Structures are given as structure tokens and as C-alpha cells.
Coordinates of C-alpha atoms in Angstrom, one line a residue:
M21 CA 0.0 0.0 0.0
P22 CA 2.6 2.6 -1.0
N23 CA 0.1 5.3 -1.9
L24 CA -1.7 5.3 1.5
N25 CA -0.7 7.6 4.3
H26 CA 0.1 6.5 7.8
E27 CA -3.5 7.3 9.2
T28 CA -5.1 5.3 6.4
R29 CA -2.8 2.3 6.9
R30 CA -3.6 2.5 10.7
R31 CA -7.3 2.4 10.1
L32 CA -7.1 -0.5 7.7
A33 CA -4.9 -2.5 10.0
V34 CA -7.8 -3.9 12.1
P35 CA -10.0 -5.2 9.2
L36 CA -7.0 -6.5 7.4
A37 CA -5.9 -8.4 10.5
L38 CA -9.4 -9.9 10.9
V39 CA -9.4 -11.0 7.2
G40 CA -5.9 -12.5 7.8
L41 CA -7.1 -14.3 10.9
G42 CA -10.1 -15.7 9.1
M43 CA -7.9 -17.0 6.3
L44 CA -5.5 -18.5 8.8
A45 CA -8.4 -20.3 10.6
C46 CA -9.5 -21.7 7.3
S47 CA -6.0 -22.9 6.5
L48 CA -5.8 -24.6 9.9
L49 CA -9.1 -26.3 9.3
F50 CA -7.8 -27.7 6.1
V51 CA -4.6 -29.0 7.7
S52 CA -6.2 -30.4 10.8
G53 CA -9.0 -32.2 9.0
G54 CA -6.8 -34.8 7.3
S55 CA -4.2 -35.9 9.8
A56 CA -4.0 -39.3 11.3
H57 CA -2.1 -40.2 14.4
G58 CA -0.8 -43.4 15.9
Q59 CA 0.5 -46.6 14.4
P60 CA -0.6 -50.2 14.9
M61 CA 1.3 -51.9 17.8
Q62 CA 2.0 -55.5 18.6
V63 CA 1.8 -56.7 22.2
S64 CA 5.2 -57.7 23.6
T65 CA 5.6 -60.8 25.8
N66 CA 9.1 -59.9 26.8
P67 CA 9.5 -60.1 30.6
A68 CA 11.5 -56.9 30.6
D69 CA 8.6 -55.0 28.9
I70 CA 6.1 -56.5 31.3
A71 CA 8.2 -55.5 34.2
A72 CA 8.6 -51.9 32.9
G73 CA 4.9 -51.8 32.2
Q74 CA 4.2 -52.8 35.8
V75 CA 6.3 -49.9 37.1
L76 CA 4.2 -47.5 34.9
Y77 CA 1.0 -49.2 36.0
V78 CA 1.9 -48.7 39.7
Q79 CA 2.7 -45.1 39.2
H80 CA -0.2 -44.0 37.0
C81 CA -3.0 -46.7 37.0
Q82 CA -3.0 -48.6 40.2
S83 CA -4.7 -46.0 42.4
C84 CA -8.0 -46.4 40.4
H85 CA -7.7 -49.9 38.8
G86 CA -6.2 -51.7 41.8
P87 CA -2.9 -53.5 42.4
Q88 CA -3.8 -56.4 40.0
G89 CA -6.3 -54.6 37.7
E90 CA -9.2 -55.8 39.8
G91 CA -10.7 -52.3 40.1
G92 CA -11.3 -50.3 43.2
V93 CA -12.4 -46.7 42.7
P94 CA -16.1 -46.5 41.6
G95 CA -16.2 -46.0 37.9
A96 CA -12.8 -47.5 37.2
P97 CA -13.3 -50.8 35.2
V98 CA -11.6 -54.1 36.0
L99 CA -8.6 -54.7 33.7
V100 CA -8.2 -58.4 34.3
N101 CA -9.3 -60.2 31.1
V102 CA -9.9 -56.8 29.4
G103 CA -7.6 -57.7 26.5
A104 CA -4.9 -55.9 24.7
A105 CA -7.2 -54.0 22.3
A106 CA -8.9 -52.1 25.2
A107 CA -5.6 -51.1 26.7
D108 CA -4.1 -50.1 23.4
F109 CA -7.2 -48.0 22.4
Y110 CA -7.4 -46.1 25.6
L111 CA -3.7 -45.4 25.8
T112 CA -3.0 -44.5 22.2
T113 CA -6.0 -42.2 22.0
G114 CA -5.0 -40.4 25.2
R115 CA -8.2 -41.4 27.0
M116 CA -6.2 -42.8 29.9
P117 CA -5.0 -42.0 32.4
L118 CA -8.2 -40.1 33.5
N119 CA -8.2 -37.6 36.4
D120 CA -11.7 -38.5 37.5
P121 CA -13.1 -42.0 36.8
G122 CA -16.6 -40.4 36.7
N123 CA -15.8 -38.3 33.6
E124 CA -16.3 -39.5 30.0
P125 CA -12.9 -40.4 28.7
L126 CA -12.3 -38.2 25.6
R127 CA -9.5 -38.2 23.1
H128 CA -6.4 -36.2 24.0
H129 CA -2.7 -36.3 23.1
P130 CA -1.4 -39.6 24.5
F131 CA 0.1 -39.2 28.0
F132 CA 2.6 -42.0 27.4
N133 CA 5.1 -42.3 24.5
P134 CA 4.8 -45.3 22.1
T135 CA 7.4 -47.4 24.1
Q136 CA 5.6 -46.9 27.4
I137 CA 2.3 -47.7 25.8
G138 CA 3.8 -51.0 24.5
Q139 CA 5.1 -51.8 28.0
L140 CA 1.7 -51.0 29.6
N141 CA 0.0 -53.1 26.9
A142 CA 2.4 -56.0 27.7
Y143 CA 1.7 -55.8 31.4
I144 CA -2.1 -55.5 31.1
A145 CA -2.2 -58.4 28.6
A146 CA -0.2 -60.5 31.0
L147 CA -2.6 -59.8 33.9
P148 CA -4.6 -62.9 33.3
V149 CA -1.4 -64.9 33.5
I150 CA -0.5 -63.2 36.8
T151 CA -3.9 -63.8 38.3
D152 CA -4.2 -67.2 36.8
Q153 CA -7.4 -66.4 34.9
P154 CA -8.2 -67.2 31.3
P155 CA -8.1 -64.3 28.8
A156 CA -11.4 -63.0 27.6
G157 CA -11.0 -59.5 25.9
P158 CA -10.1 -59.1 22.2
D159 CA -6.5 -58.7 21.0
I160 CA -5.4 -55.8 18.9
P161 CA -7.3 -56.4 15.6
T162 CA -5.5 -56.8 12.3
V163 CA -7.0 -54.6 9.6
L164 CA -7.0 -56.1 6.1
P165 CA -5.5 -53.9 3.3
R166 CA -7.5 -52.1 0.7
C167 CA -8.0 -53.9 -2.6
P168 CA -6.0 -52.4 -5.4
T169 CA -9.2 -52.1 -7.5
A170 CA -12.9 -51.5 -6.7
T171 CA -13.5 -55.2 -7.2
P172 CA -13.7 -57.2 -4.0
A173 CA -11.1 -59.9 -3.6
P174 CA -10.0 -62.4 -0.9
G175 CA -7.7 -61.0 1.7
C176 CA -8.6 -57.3 1.1
V177 CA -11.5 -54.9 1.4
T178 CA -13.0 -52.1 -0.8
L179 CA -14.1 -48.6 0.1
T180 CA -17.5 -49.4 -1.3
E181 CA -18.0 -52.2 1.3
G182 CA -16.7 -49.8 4.0
Q183 CA -19.0 -46.9 3.0
Q184 CA -22.1 -49.1 2.9
L185 CA -21.3 -50.7 6.3
F186 CA -20.4 -47.3 7.8
A187 CA -23.7 -45.8 6.7
I188 CA -25.7 -48.6 8.3
N189 CA -23.7 -49.0 11.6
C190 CA -21.8 -45.8 12.3
A191 CA -23.2 -42.7 10.5
Q192 CA -26.2 -42.3 12.8
C193 CA -23.9 -41.2 15.6
H194 CA -20.6 -40.2 14.0
Q195 CA -22.3 -38.4 11.0
A196 CA -21.8 -39.3 7.4
A197 CA -18.4 -37.5 7.3
G198 CA -17.2 -39.0 10.6
S199 CA -17.2 -35.5 12.2
G200 CA -18.9 -36.7 15.4
G201 CA -21.7 -35.0 17.4
M202 CA -23.5 -34.9 20.7
L203 CA -25.9 -37.2 22.6
S204 CA -28.2 -36.7 25.6
K205 CA -26.8 -36.2 29.1
G206 CA -23.7 -34.4 27.7
N207 CA -22.1 -37.5 26.1
V208 CA -19.9 -36.6 23.2
I209 CA -19.7 -38.6 20.0
P210 CA -16.0 -38.1 19.0
S211 CA -14.8 -37.1 15.5
L212 CA -13.2 -39.9 13.6
H213 CA -10.8 -37.6 11.7
N214 CA -7.9 -38.4 14.1
A215 CA -8.6 -42.2 14.5
N216 CA -6.3 -44.5 12.6
K217 CA -7.4 -47.8 11.2
V218 CA -6.5 -49.9 14.2
Q219 CA -8.1 -47.5 16.7
A220 CA -11.3 -47.6 14.6
A221 CA -11.3 -51.4 14.6
E222 CA -10.5 -51.5 18.4
A223 CA -13.3 -49.2 19.2
M224 CA -15.8 -51.5 17.4
R225 CA -14.6 -54.5 19.3
I226 CA -14.4 -53.0 22.8
G227 CA -17.2 -50.4 22.6
P228 CA -15.9 -47.4 24.6
P229 CA -19.0 -45.9 26.3
P230 CA -21.5 -44.7 25.1
M231 CA -20.6 -46.8 22.0
P232 CA -21.9 -50.4 22.1
V233 CA -19.6 -53.4 21.7
I234 CA -19.8 -54.8 18.2
G235 CA -18.8 -58.4 18.4
P236 CA -18.0 -61.0 15.6
N237 CA -21.7 -62.0 15.6
E238 CA -22.7 -58.5 14.5
L239 CA -19.8 -57.7 12.2
S240 CA -17.1 -60.1 10.9
D241 CA -13.4 -59.2 11.0
H242 CA -13.6 -58.6 7.2
Q243 CA -16.5 -56.1 7.7
V244 CA -14.7 -54.4 10.6
S245 CA -11.6 -54.0 8.4
A246 CA -13.8 -52.5 5.6
I247 CA -15.2 -49.9 8.0
A248 CA -11.8 -49.1 9.5
Q249 CA -10.4 -48.6 6.0
Y250 CA -13.3 -46.3 5.2
V251 CA -12.7 -44.3 8.4
Q252 CA -9.1 -43.9 7.2
Y253 CA -10.4 -42.7 3.9
L254 CA -12.5 -40.1 5.6
H255 CA -9.4 -38.3 6.7
Q256 CA -8.8 -37.0 3.2
P257 CA -11.8 -38.0 1.0
S258 CA -11.9 -37.0 -2.6
N259 CA -13.9 -33.8 -3.4
P260 CA -16.8 -34.1 -5.9
G261 CA -16.5 -30.3 -6.4
G262 CA -16.1 -27.0 -4.6
L263 CA -14.1 -26.6 -1.4
G264 CA -14.2 -29.5 1.0
I265 CA -13.7 -27.5 4.2
T266 CA -12.9 -30.4 6.6
H267 CA -15.8 -32.2 5.0
F268 CA -18.3 -31.1 7.6
G269 CA -20.9 -30.7 4.8
P270 CA -22.4 -27.9 2.7
V271 CA -23.9 -26.1 5.8
A272 CA -20.5 -25.6 7.4
E273 CA -18.9 -24.7 4.1
G274 CA -21.7 -22.1 3.4
F275 CA -21.1 -20.6 6.8
V276 CA -17.4 -20.1 6.1
G277 CA -18.3 -18.6 2.7
I278 CA -20.7 -16.1 4.4
L279 CA -18.1 -15.2 7.1
F280 CA -15.4 -14.6 4.5
G281 CA -17.8 -12.5 2.4
F282 CA -18.7 -10.5 5.5
F283 CA -15.1 -9.6 6.1
V284 CA -14.6 -8.7 2.4
L285 CA -17.7 -6.5 2.5
L286 CA -16.5 -4.9 5.8
F287 CA -13.2 -4.1 4.2
A288 CA -14.8 -2.5 1.1
V289 CA -17.1 -0.4 3.3
R290 CA -14.1 0.7 5.3
M291 CA -12.2 1.7 2.2
I292 CA -15.2 3.7 0.8
G293 CA -15.8 5.5 4.1
T294 CA -12.1 6.4 4.5
R295 CA -11.8 7.8 1.0
G296 CA -15.1 9.7 1.3

């Protein structure tokens, strides 16, 4: 703006800053909408990992879940026989440890690093051995790969399968775009845009409240894999046209368009008023 004097530039600073912040917010929405976090993990049976996991458990989990995972504080579930899938899901999604067992565990940045999560998984998976009880909970599921073509084939799944199963079983709560929502009594339906394939499959098998457990009788491992692959696809779905602003749908995209237009109009009015 070389032809504007100091006073004009000062008056334009605020509206220009607002427009800049709006564009920055839109950019952050684009970036945050497609990221995925976490990697599939295998449960170690190494005694050293189990021992290290026990140390972490005593420090961060025992006060609520009891010395041997038998529970204790009201609201803290029993971990004996819970299975590796539950431990891995709650730890990799940052839902545990929880400050208050009465609160709904929501997704956060993981408290433990991947090595520590592996050690805690190893210890919790070994709890049935320690307590001499048979295992009952599901293991960390293996997600089948996507088929290279749209034609179904043995040993892989297609997005078409996943989309159809997701629409029937998941979209009612998580929305068609996986953006989440709200339920009664303040319960939150989390967005799936940060859930990786394994976490999506684990959630179906363990049913973190208020989500129900979806067992093999309801959905086979093949069907769970198809949904998990579709959830991964929802991180960065292809756009049929227009701007896919985090894929919340046309209402959210229209709101952003109106907001951006408002700032442009405000800037134009400011320019006209200043020059008049």
C-alpha cells in the first residue's frame, strides 16, 4: 500500500488483521482435517517390557484400577481379562489416564510415549497370567488392506464395502463425514478424523462408552476391516466439487463462505468510508 498515508494504513490495520485471521483459521481447518495419528502396535511378551509396564502401572493406574487390575475406585473398570485391544485403544487415544473415573474419557494427546504404551499393553495383557485367569478380551485387531481395485477380492476390502457398512452401523452417531456429534446427558460422539485404522477397529470390538460393543456375531473381521479402511479414507476424502472444508458438509462450508464474504464487505465499506 505505497500510496496510502500513515493514518489510512492504521485504520485499515484492524479489518486486514481480521481477514488474515479468518484465512489463517480456514487454513488450519484444512490442515487439521486430514491428519492421522498413531501406528498399529504389537503386544510384547518380553518379561522386561512386562516389568517396565508394571512400574508405569503402579505409578499411574493402580490408584484407580487396583494393584492387580481388579478395580477399586467406583467407575474404574476391572482390567483383568480386558484384553490388549482395550488397553491399546485407551492409551493411544489419550483417554487414559483419567483424572476423574466419573468423567467421560475423551480423546487427548497420549500421556505415554509409544514405548511406554507398548510396555503397559504388555503388562495388562499379562494380567490374566499373573492372576491365573483365562483371557477374555479381544486382542489388537489386524486390519485387512484395501484392494488395489474396486472389485472385492479375498484378503482385502474395498471402500464401497466400508462406505455401505459405515452408513448402516456408524453414521447415525458419527455423522456421514465422521465428524462426530452430541448425545443426551452431555455425552460426546467423537470425531473420527484423528482415529487411525487400528483404533477404529479396536473401538468397534471393545465399545468405549457410550458406544456399544460390536462383536463378531454382528460384524465379521472382514467387515470391521472395511469400516476401518473407510474411516481412514474419511481423513482425506476426494472432493466431488467445490471446497471441502474439513468435509463437515455444505452447511459448514456455506457458513465459512458467508463469514469470509462479510469480512470482504467490511473491508470494502471501510475503504469507501475512508476515502469519502
